[in-house]
C-alpha cells in the first residue's frame, strides 16, 4: 500500500495510515449515527476530507468499509482484559459489550444486523470484517483461560461465544426482556458455574 | 367471537375454529415459504379460502396474523417435553429448535427477524405474538425443573432462555460458525454443568 492516495494538491501529503484512520473514524461515526441508510462513499469521503477515489482503492464496497469501521470503533471499547482471572475478565468484557450496545441508539445496531439478513453482500462484509475477527479475539482469550485450567479442557470454546454474546444479541433482536447491565454478570456466572444443582 | 365470519353463501357454515385454523395454516405456510415479502391479507385469504373481511375481523394487521401463524406453526414441533429430566428435555427441545431453523430455508427466518428490526409494527407483533409466548413456555418448563431441584434455586430462568435459544439465533444471524445439530447438546451441557473447572 503506497500513500499516493493521500496526496492532496496544495496541502501536502498525509501519511496513508492517518488517512485510513480518518476514514474509519468518519465511517464509524456515521454508521453508529444513522446505520446503513445513506451510508455512501460520497458522504464518508466528504466527512473524512478525502477523495472518493481513495475509498475505492481501499474498500470494494460501502459495506466492507462500514464493517471495517464498525470493528475499528469497537476495538478499544471492547478490548479483552487479561488479568489471569477469566471470570473477572469475561464479566468486564460483557459489561463493556452491554454498555456498547445500550449507550448507542440500540435500534441502529439491531438494524445493521437486520439489513445484513436481506443483503448478501452486506452479510458477507459483516461476517468477514466484524463477526469473524471479534469471534477470534474472544476465542483467543478463552483458549488462554483453558490452557490456564480456568475452563474445562473438553469445553467447546466457540459455543461459549454464542452463549455469552449471543444471549445479549438475543435480548436486542428478540426483545422479550430488556437488555440491562446486570445481564453481563449473570450470563458469565451461569455459564462458568453451571445452573444445574451444585 | 361468533362464527358469523365463517358464513359463506351457498356453502354453509364452517365452525369459526376451523376457519381460524385454516387461516393460520395458510398464513404459516406462506410465511415459511416466502417471508414477509408479499405476505398480504389478500393472498392469505385466497389460499385459505376465506374472505379478506374475516381476516380483518380477527387480526389488526398482516404482521399480527403472520406471527400468530408462526407461533402456531412452531407449537407442535417445539412442544416442551416433560420427562422429569431437565437435561434430557432441554436437549430434545434444542435439537427440535435447531432442526426447525435448519430444515427450512434459514434465510426466511433470519429475514423475518431482520425486517422486524426496521419496522416497529412488525417488531411489536413479533414480540407479542411469538417471542413472549415462546419465552413463557420455556420459563414454565425451567421453573418446574427448578422446583424439582434440577436447577439451582437462585438461577435466573430468563437468562437461561437467552443462553440457549440466543446461542442458536446468534449462529443464524451472525454466522461466524455454522448452525449444526451438535450445538443443541453442547449448549445445554455447557450451561447445566458449567464450563469452569469441575
Coordinates of C-alpha atoms in Angstrom, one line a residue:
Chain A
X1 CA 0.0 0.0 0.0
X2 CA 1.6 3.3 -1.0
X3 CA 0.4 6.6 0.4
X4 CA -0.1 8.1 -3.1
X5 CA -3.9 8.1 -2.4
X6 CA -3.2 10.6 0.4
X7 CA -1.6 13.3 -1.8
X8 CA -3.8 16.3 -1.8
X9 CA -2.7 19.2 -4.0
X10 CA -1.7 22.2 -2.1
X11 CA -2.0 20.6 1.3
X12 CA 0.9 18.2 1.1
X13 CA 0.9 14.6 2.0
X14 CA -0.9 12.9 4.8
X15 CA 0.6 9.5 5.7
X16 CA -1.6 6.7 4.4
X17 CA -2.2 5.3 7.9
X18 CA -3.6 8.7 9.0
X19 CA -5.9 8.9 6.0
X20 CA -7.1 5.4 6.7
X21 CA -7.8 6.2 10.4
X22 CA -9.6 9.4 9.4
X23 CA -11.8 7.4 7.0
X24 CA -12.5 4.7 9.6
X25 CA -13.4 7.3 12.2
X26 CA -15.7 9.2 9.9
X27 CA -17.3 6.0 8.7
X28 CA -17.7 4.5 12.2
X29 CA -19.3 7.7 13.5
X30 CA -21.7 7.8 10.5
X31 CA -22.6 4.2 10.9
X32 CA -23.4 4.5 14.6
X33 CA -25.5 7.6 14.0
X34 CA -27.6 6.6 11.1
X35 CA -27.0 2.9 10.2
X36 CA -26.7 1.8 6.6
X37 CA -29.3 4.2 5.3
X38 CA -27.5 6.9 3.4
X39 CA -24.1 5.3 4.1
X40 CA -22.3 6.1 0.8
X41 CA -18.7 6.5 -0.2
X42 CA -19.5 10.1 -1.2
X43 CA -20.7 11.0 2.3
X44 CA -17.9 9.3 4.1
X45 CA -15.3 10.9 1.8
X46 CA -16.8 14.3 2.5
X47 CA -16.8 13.8 6.2
X48 CA -13.3 12.4 6.3
X49 CA -11.9 15.1 3.9
X50 CA -10.6 12.6 1.3
X51 CA -11.5 11.8 -2.2
X52 CA -13.9 9.1 -3.2
X53 CA -11.1 7.5 -5.2
X54 CA -9.2 6.9 -2.0
X55 CA -12.1 4.9 -0.7
X56 CA -12.5 2.9 -3.9
X57 CA -8.8 1.9 -3.7
X58 CA -9.1 0.5 -0.2
X59 CA -12.6 -0.9 0.0
X60 CA -14.5 -2.8 -2.6
X61 CA -17.9 -1.7 -1.3
X62 CA -19.6 0.6 1.2
X63 CA -20.5 -2.5 3.2
X64 CA -16.8 -3.5 3.5
X65 CA -15.9 0.0 4.7
X66 CA -18.8 0.1 7.1
X67 CA -17.9 -3.1 8.9
X68 CA -14.2 -2.4 8.9
X69 CA -15.1 0.9 10.6
X70 CA -17.5 -0.9 13.0
X71 CA -14.8 -3.3 14.0
X72 CA -12.4 -0.4 14.5
X73 CA -15.0 1.5 16.5
X74 CA -15.3 -1.4 18.9
X75 CA -11.6 -2.3 19.1
X76 CA -10.8 0.0 22.1
X77 CA -14.1 -0.2 23.9
X78 CA -14.3 -4.0 23.6
X79 CA -10.6 -4.8 24.1
X80 CA -10.1 -8.0 26.1
X81 CA -8.7 -7.7 29.6
X82 CA -6.2 -10.3 30.7
X83 CA -5.8 -10.2 34.5
X84 CA -5.4 -14.0 34.5
X85 CA -8.8 -14.4 36.0
X86 CA -11.3 -15.4 33.3
X87 CA -14.4 -14.9 35.4
X88 CA -13.4 -11.3 36.2
X89 CA -12.3 -10.6 32.6
X90 CA -15.4 -12.0 31.0
X91 CA -17.6 -10.0 33.3
X92 CA -15.7 -6.9 32.4
X93 CA -16.0 -7.7 28.7
X94 CA -19.7 -8.4 28.8
X95 CA -20.3 -5.3 30.8
X96 CA -18.4 -3.3 28.2
X97 CA -20.4 -5.1 25.4
X98 CA -23.8 -4.4 27.0
X99 CA -22.7 -0.8 27.6
X100 CA -21.6 -0.5 23.9
X101 CA -24.9 -1.9 22.7
X102 CA -27.1 0.3 25.0
X103 CA -25.1 3.5 25.0
X104 CA -25.9 4.0 21.3
X105 CA -29.3 4.1 19.7
X106 CA -29.7 0.4 20.0
X107 CA -32.0 0.4 17.0
X108 CA -29.1 1.3 14.8
X109 CA -27.1 -1.8 15.8
X110 CA -30.1 -4.1 15.6
X111 CA -30.9 -2.6 12.2
X112 CA -27.3 -3.2 10.9
X113 CA -27.7 -6.9 11.7
X114 CA -31.3 -6.8 10.4
X115 CA -30.4 -5.4 7.0
X116 CA -27.5 -7.9 6.7
X117 CA -30.2 -10.7 6.7
X118 CA -31.6 -9.4 3.5
X119 CA -28.5 -8.3 1.6
X120 CA -26.0 -11.0 0.9
X121 CA -23.1 -8.6 0.1
X122 CA -23.6 -6.8 3.3
X123 CA -23.9 -10.1 5.2
X124 CA -20.6 -11.3 3.8
X125 CA -18.9 -8.0 4.7
X126 CA -20.4 -8.1 8.2
X127 CA -19.2 -11.7 8.7
X128 CA -15.7 -11.2 7.3
X129 CA -14.9 -7.8 8.8
X130 CA -16.7 -7.9 12.1
X131 CA -18.1 -11.2 13.2
X132 CA -15.1 -13.4 12.5
X133 CA -12.4 -11.1 13.8
X134 CA -14.4 -10.4 17.0
X135 CA -15.0 -14.1 17.5
X136 CA -11.3 -14.9 17.0
X137 CA -10.4 -12.4 19.7
X138 CA -12.9 -13.9 22.1
X139 CA -11.7 -17.5 21.4
X140 CA -8.1 -16.4 21.9
X141 CA -8.8 -15.1 25.4
X142 CA -10.9 -18.2 26.2
X143 CA -8.1 -20.5 25.0
X144 CA -5.6 -18.8 27.3
X145 CA -8.0 -19.5 30.2
X146 CA -8.5 -23.1 29.1
X147 CA -4.7 -23.5 29.0
X148 CA -4.5 -22.0 32.4
X149 CA -7.0 -24.5 33.7
X150 CA -9.8 -22.0 34.3
X151 CA -12.1 -23.6 31.6
X152 CA -12.6 -27.4 31.3
X153 CA -10.2 -28.9 28.8
X154 CA -13.0 -30.5 26.9
X155 CA -15.2 -27.4 26.6
X156 CA -16.0 -26.1 23.1
X157 CA -14.9 -22.5 23.1
X158 CA -16.9 -21.5 20.0
X159 CA -20.2 -22.4 21.7
X160 CA -19.2 -20.3 24.8
X161 CA -19.0 -17.3 22.5
X162 CA -22.6 -18.0 21.3
X163 CA -23.8 -18.4 24.9
X164 CA -22.4 -15.1 26.1
X165 CA -22.6 -12.6 23.3
X166 CA -25.5 -14.4 21.7
X167 CA -27.5 -14.0 24.9
X168 CA -27.1 -10.2 24.7
X169 CA -27.9 -10.1 20.9
X170 CA -31.0 -12.2 21.7
X171 CA -32.3 -9.6 24.0
X172 CA -31.5 -6.9 21.5
X173 CA -33.1 -8.6 18.4
X174 CA -35.9 -10.6 20.1
X175 CA -36.7 -8.3 23.0
X176 CA -38.8 -10.4 25.3
X177 CA -36.8 -9.0 28.2
X178 CA -34.9 -5.8 28.3
X179 CA -31.1 -5.7 27.8
X180 CA -29.8 -4.4 31.1
X181 CA -26.3 -4.2 32.7
X182 CA -27.0 -7.0 35.2
X183 CA -27.2 -9.5 32.4
X184 CA -23.4 -9.3 31.9
X185 CA -22.5 -10.8 35.2
X186 CA -25.4 -13.3 35.2
X187 CA -24.6 -14.9 31.9
X188 CA -20.9 -15.3 32.8
X189 CA -21.6 -16.8 36.2
X190 CA -24.4 -19.1 34.8
X191 CA -22.0 -20.5 32.2
X192 CA -18.8 -20.8 34.2
X193 CA -20.5 -22.3 37.3
X194 CA -23.5 -24.0 35.6
X195 CA -27.1 -23.6 36.6
X196 CA -27.6 -27.3 37.5
X197 CA -27.7 -28.4 41.1
X198 CA -24.2 -27.9 42.7
Chain B
X1 CA -66.3 -14.4 19.0
X2 CA -69.2 -15.5 16.9
X3 CA -68.8 -17.7 13.8
X4 CA -70.7 -15.2 11.6
X5 CA -67.4 -14.6 9.8
X6 CA -67.5 -18.2 8.6
X7 CA -70.8 -18.0 6.9
X8 CA -70.2 -18.4 3.2
X9 CA -73.3 -18.2 1.0
X10 CA -74.2 -21.4 -0.7
X11 CA -71.5 -23.4 1.1
X12 CA -73.0 -23.4 4.6
X13 CA -71.2 -22.6 7.8
X14 CA -67.7 -23.6 8.8
X15 CA -67.1 -23.5 12.5
X16 CA -65.1 -20.4 13.5
X17 CA -62.3 -22.5 15.0
X18 CA -61.9 -24.4 11.7
X19 CA -61.8 -21.2 9.7
X20 CA -59.2 -19.8 12.1
X21 CA -57.1 -22.9 11.9
X22 CA -57.3 -22.9 8.1
X23 CA -56.2 -19.2 8.0
X24 CA -53.3 -19.9 10.4
X25 CA -52.2 -22.9 8.4
X26 CA -52.3 -21.0 5.1
X27 CA -50.5 -18.0 6.7
X28 CA -47.8 -20.1 8.4
X29 CA -47.1 -22.0 5.2
X30 CA -46.9 -18.7 3.2
X31 CA -44.6 -17.1 5.8
X32 CA -42.2 -20.0 5.9
X33 CA -42.1 -20.2 2.1
X34 CA -41.6 -16.5 1.3
X35 CA -41.2 -14.4 4.4
X36 CA -42.9 -11.1 4.8
X37 CA -42.4 -10.1 1.1
X38 CA -45.8 -10.4 -0.5
X39 CA -47.5 -11.5 2.8
X40 CA -50.8 -9.8 2.4
X41 CA -54.3 -10.4 3.7
X42 CA -55.4 -10.8 0.1
X43 CA -53.0 -13.7 -0.6
X44 CA -53.7 -15.4 2.7
X45 CA -57.4 -15.1 2.3
X46 CA -57.2 -16.6 -1.2
X47 CA -55.0 -19.5 0.0
X48 CA -57.2 -20.2 3.0
X49 CA -60.5 -19.9 1.0
X50 CA -62.0 -17.2 3.2
X51 CA -62.9 -13.6 2.7
X52 CA -60.5 -10.8 3.5
X53 CA -63.1 -9.4 5.8
X54 CA -62.7 -12.5 8.0
X55 CA -59.0 -11.7 8.4
X56 CA -59.7 -8.0 9.2
X57 CA -62.1 -9.1 12.0
X58 CA -59.6 -11.3 13.7
X59 CA -56.2 -9.6 13.1
X60 CA -55.4 -5.9 13.2
X61 CA -52.5 -6.2 10.7
X62 CA -50.8 -8.7 8.4
X63 CA -47.9 -8.7 10.9
X64 CA -50.2 -9.8 13.7
X65 CA -51.5 -12.6 11.6
X66 CA -48.1 -13.6 10.4
X67 CA -46.6 -14.1 13.9
X68 CA -49.8 -15.8 15.3
X69 CA -49.3 -18.2 12.4
X70 CA -45.6 -18.5 13.1
X71 CA -46.3 -19.3 16.7
X72 CA -49.0 -21.9 15.7
X73 CA -46.6 -23.4 13.2
X74 CA -44.0 -24.0 15.9
X75 CA -46.4 -25.1 18.6
X76 CA -46.3 -28.9 17.8
X77 CA -42.8 -29.1 16.6
X78 CA -41.4 -27.1 19.5
X79 CA -43.7 -28.5 22.3
X80 CA -41.8 -29.0 25.6
X81 CA -41.2 -32.5 26.7
X82 CA -41.6 -33.2 30.4
X83 CA -39.9 -36.5 31.3
X84 CA -38.9 -35.1 34.7
X85 CA -35.3 -34.9 33.5
X86 CA -34.4 -31.3 32.5
X87 CA -31.2 -32.1 30.8
X88 CA -32.8 -34.7 28.5
X89 CA -35.8 -32.5 27.9
X90 CA -33.7 -29.4 27.1
X91 CA -31.5 -31.3 24.7
X92 CA -34.6 -32.7 22.9
X93 CA -36.0 -29.1 22.8
X94 CA -32.9 -27.6 21.4
X95 CA -32.5 -30.4 18.9
X96 CA -36.1 -29.7 17.7
X97 CA -35.3 -26.0 17.6
X98 CA -32.1 -26.4 15.5
X99 CA -34.0 -28.8 13.3
X100 CA -36.8 -26.3 12.9
X101 CA -34.4 -23.5 12.0
X102 CA -32.3 -25.5 9.6
X103 CA -35.0 -27.7 7.9
X104 CA -36.5 -24.5 6.4
X105 CA -34.8 -22.0 4.2
X106 CA -33.0 -20.5 7.1
X107 CA -32.8 -17.2 5.2
X108 CA -36.5 -16.8 5.6
X109 CA -36.4 -17.0 9.4
X110 CA -33.4 -14.7 9.7
X111 CA -35.1 -12.3 7.4
X112 CA -38.3 -12.3 9.5
X113 CA -36.2 -11.2 12.5
X114 CA -34.2 -8.9 10.3
X115 CA -37.2 -7.0 8.9
X116 CA -38.7 -6.7 12.4
X117 CA -35.6 -4.6 13.3
X118 CA -36.6 -1.9 10.9
X119 CA -40.4 -2.0 11.2
X120 CA -41.8 -1.1 14.6
X121 CA -45.3 -2.5 14.0
X122 CA -43.8 -5.8 12.8
X123 CA -41.5 -5.8 15.8
X124 CA -44.4 -5.3 18.2
X125 CA -46.3 -8.2 16.6
X126 CA -43.3 -10.5 16.6
X127 CA -42.6 -9.7 20.3
X128 CA -46.3 -10.0 21.4
X129 CA -47.3 -13.0 19.4
X130 CA -44.1 -15.1 19.1
X131 CA -41.2 -14.1 21.4
X132 CA -43.2 -13.6 24.6
X133 CA -45.4 -16.7 24.4
X134 CA -42.4 -18.9 23.4
X135 CA -40.4 -17.4 26.3
X136 CA -43.2 -18.1 28.7
X137 CA -43.4 -21.7 27.7
X138 CA -39.6 -22.1 28.2
X139 CA -39.6 -20.4 31.6
X140 CA -42.6 -22.6 32.7
X141 CA -40.6 -25.8 31.9
X142 CA -37.5 -24.4 33.6
X143 CA -39.4 -23.4 36.7
X144 CA -40.7 -26.9 37.1
X145 CA -37.2 -28.1 36.9
X146 CA -36.1 -25.5 39.5
X147 CA -38.9 -26.6 41.8
X148 CA -37.8 -30.2 41.3
X149 CA -34.2 -29.3 42.4
X150 CA -32.7 -29.8 38.9
X151 CA -31.8 -26.1 38.5
X152 CA -30.2 -24.0 41.3
X153 CA -32.8 -22.2 43.3
X154 CA -31.1 -18.8 42.8
X155 CA -30.6 -19.2 39.0
X156 CA -32.3 -16.6 36.8
X157 CA -34.5 -18.5 34.5
X158 CA -34.9 -15.7 31.9
X159 CA -31.2 -15.5 31.3
X160 CA -31.1 -19.3 30.7
X161 CA -33.5 -18.8 27.8
X162 CA -31.2 -16.2 26.3
X163 CA -28.2 -18.5 26.7
X164 CA -29.8 -21.5 25.0
X165 CA -32.1 -20.2 22.2
X166 CA -30.0 -17.0 21.9
X167 CA -26.9 -19.1 21.1
X168 CA -28.7 -20.7 18.2
X169 CA -30.1 -17.4 16.9
X170 CA -26.5 -16.0 17.2
X171 CA -25.2 -18.6 14.7
X172 CA -28.2 -17.9 12.4
X173 CA -27.9 -14.1 12.4
X174 CA -24.2 -13.6 12.9
X175 CA -22.9 -16.7 11.2
X176 CA -19.3 -16.9 12.3
X177 CA -19.8 -20.6 12.7
X178 CA -22.4 -22.9 11.1
X179 CA -25.6 -23.8 13.0
X180 CA -25.3 -27.6 13.2
X181 CA -27.3 -30.2 15.2
X182 CA -24.4 -30.9 17.7
X183 CA -24.8 -27.3 19.1
X184 CA -28.1 -28.4 20.8
X185 CA -26.5 -30.8 23.2
X186 CA -23.3 -28.7 23.7
X187 CA -25.2 -25.6 24.8
X188 CA -27.4 -27.5 27.2
X189 CA -24.5 -29.3 28.8
X190 CA -22.3 -26.2 29.0
X191 CA -25.0 -24.3 30.8
X192 CA -26.2 -27.0 33.2
X193 CA -22.8 -28.3 34.2
X194 CA -20.7 -25.1 33.7
X195 CA -17.6 -24.7 31.6
X196 CA -15.4 -23.7 34.6
X197 CA -13.1 -26.3 36.2
X198 CA -15.1 -29.0 37.9

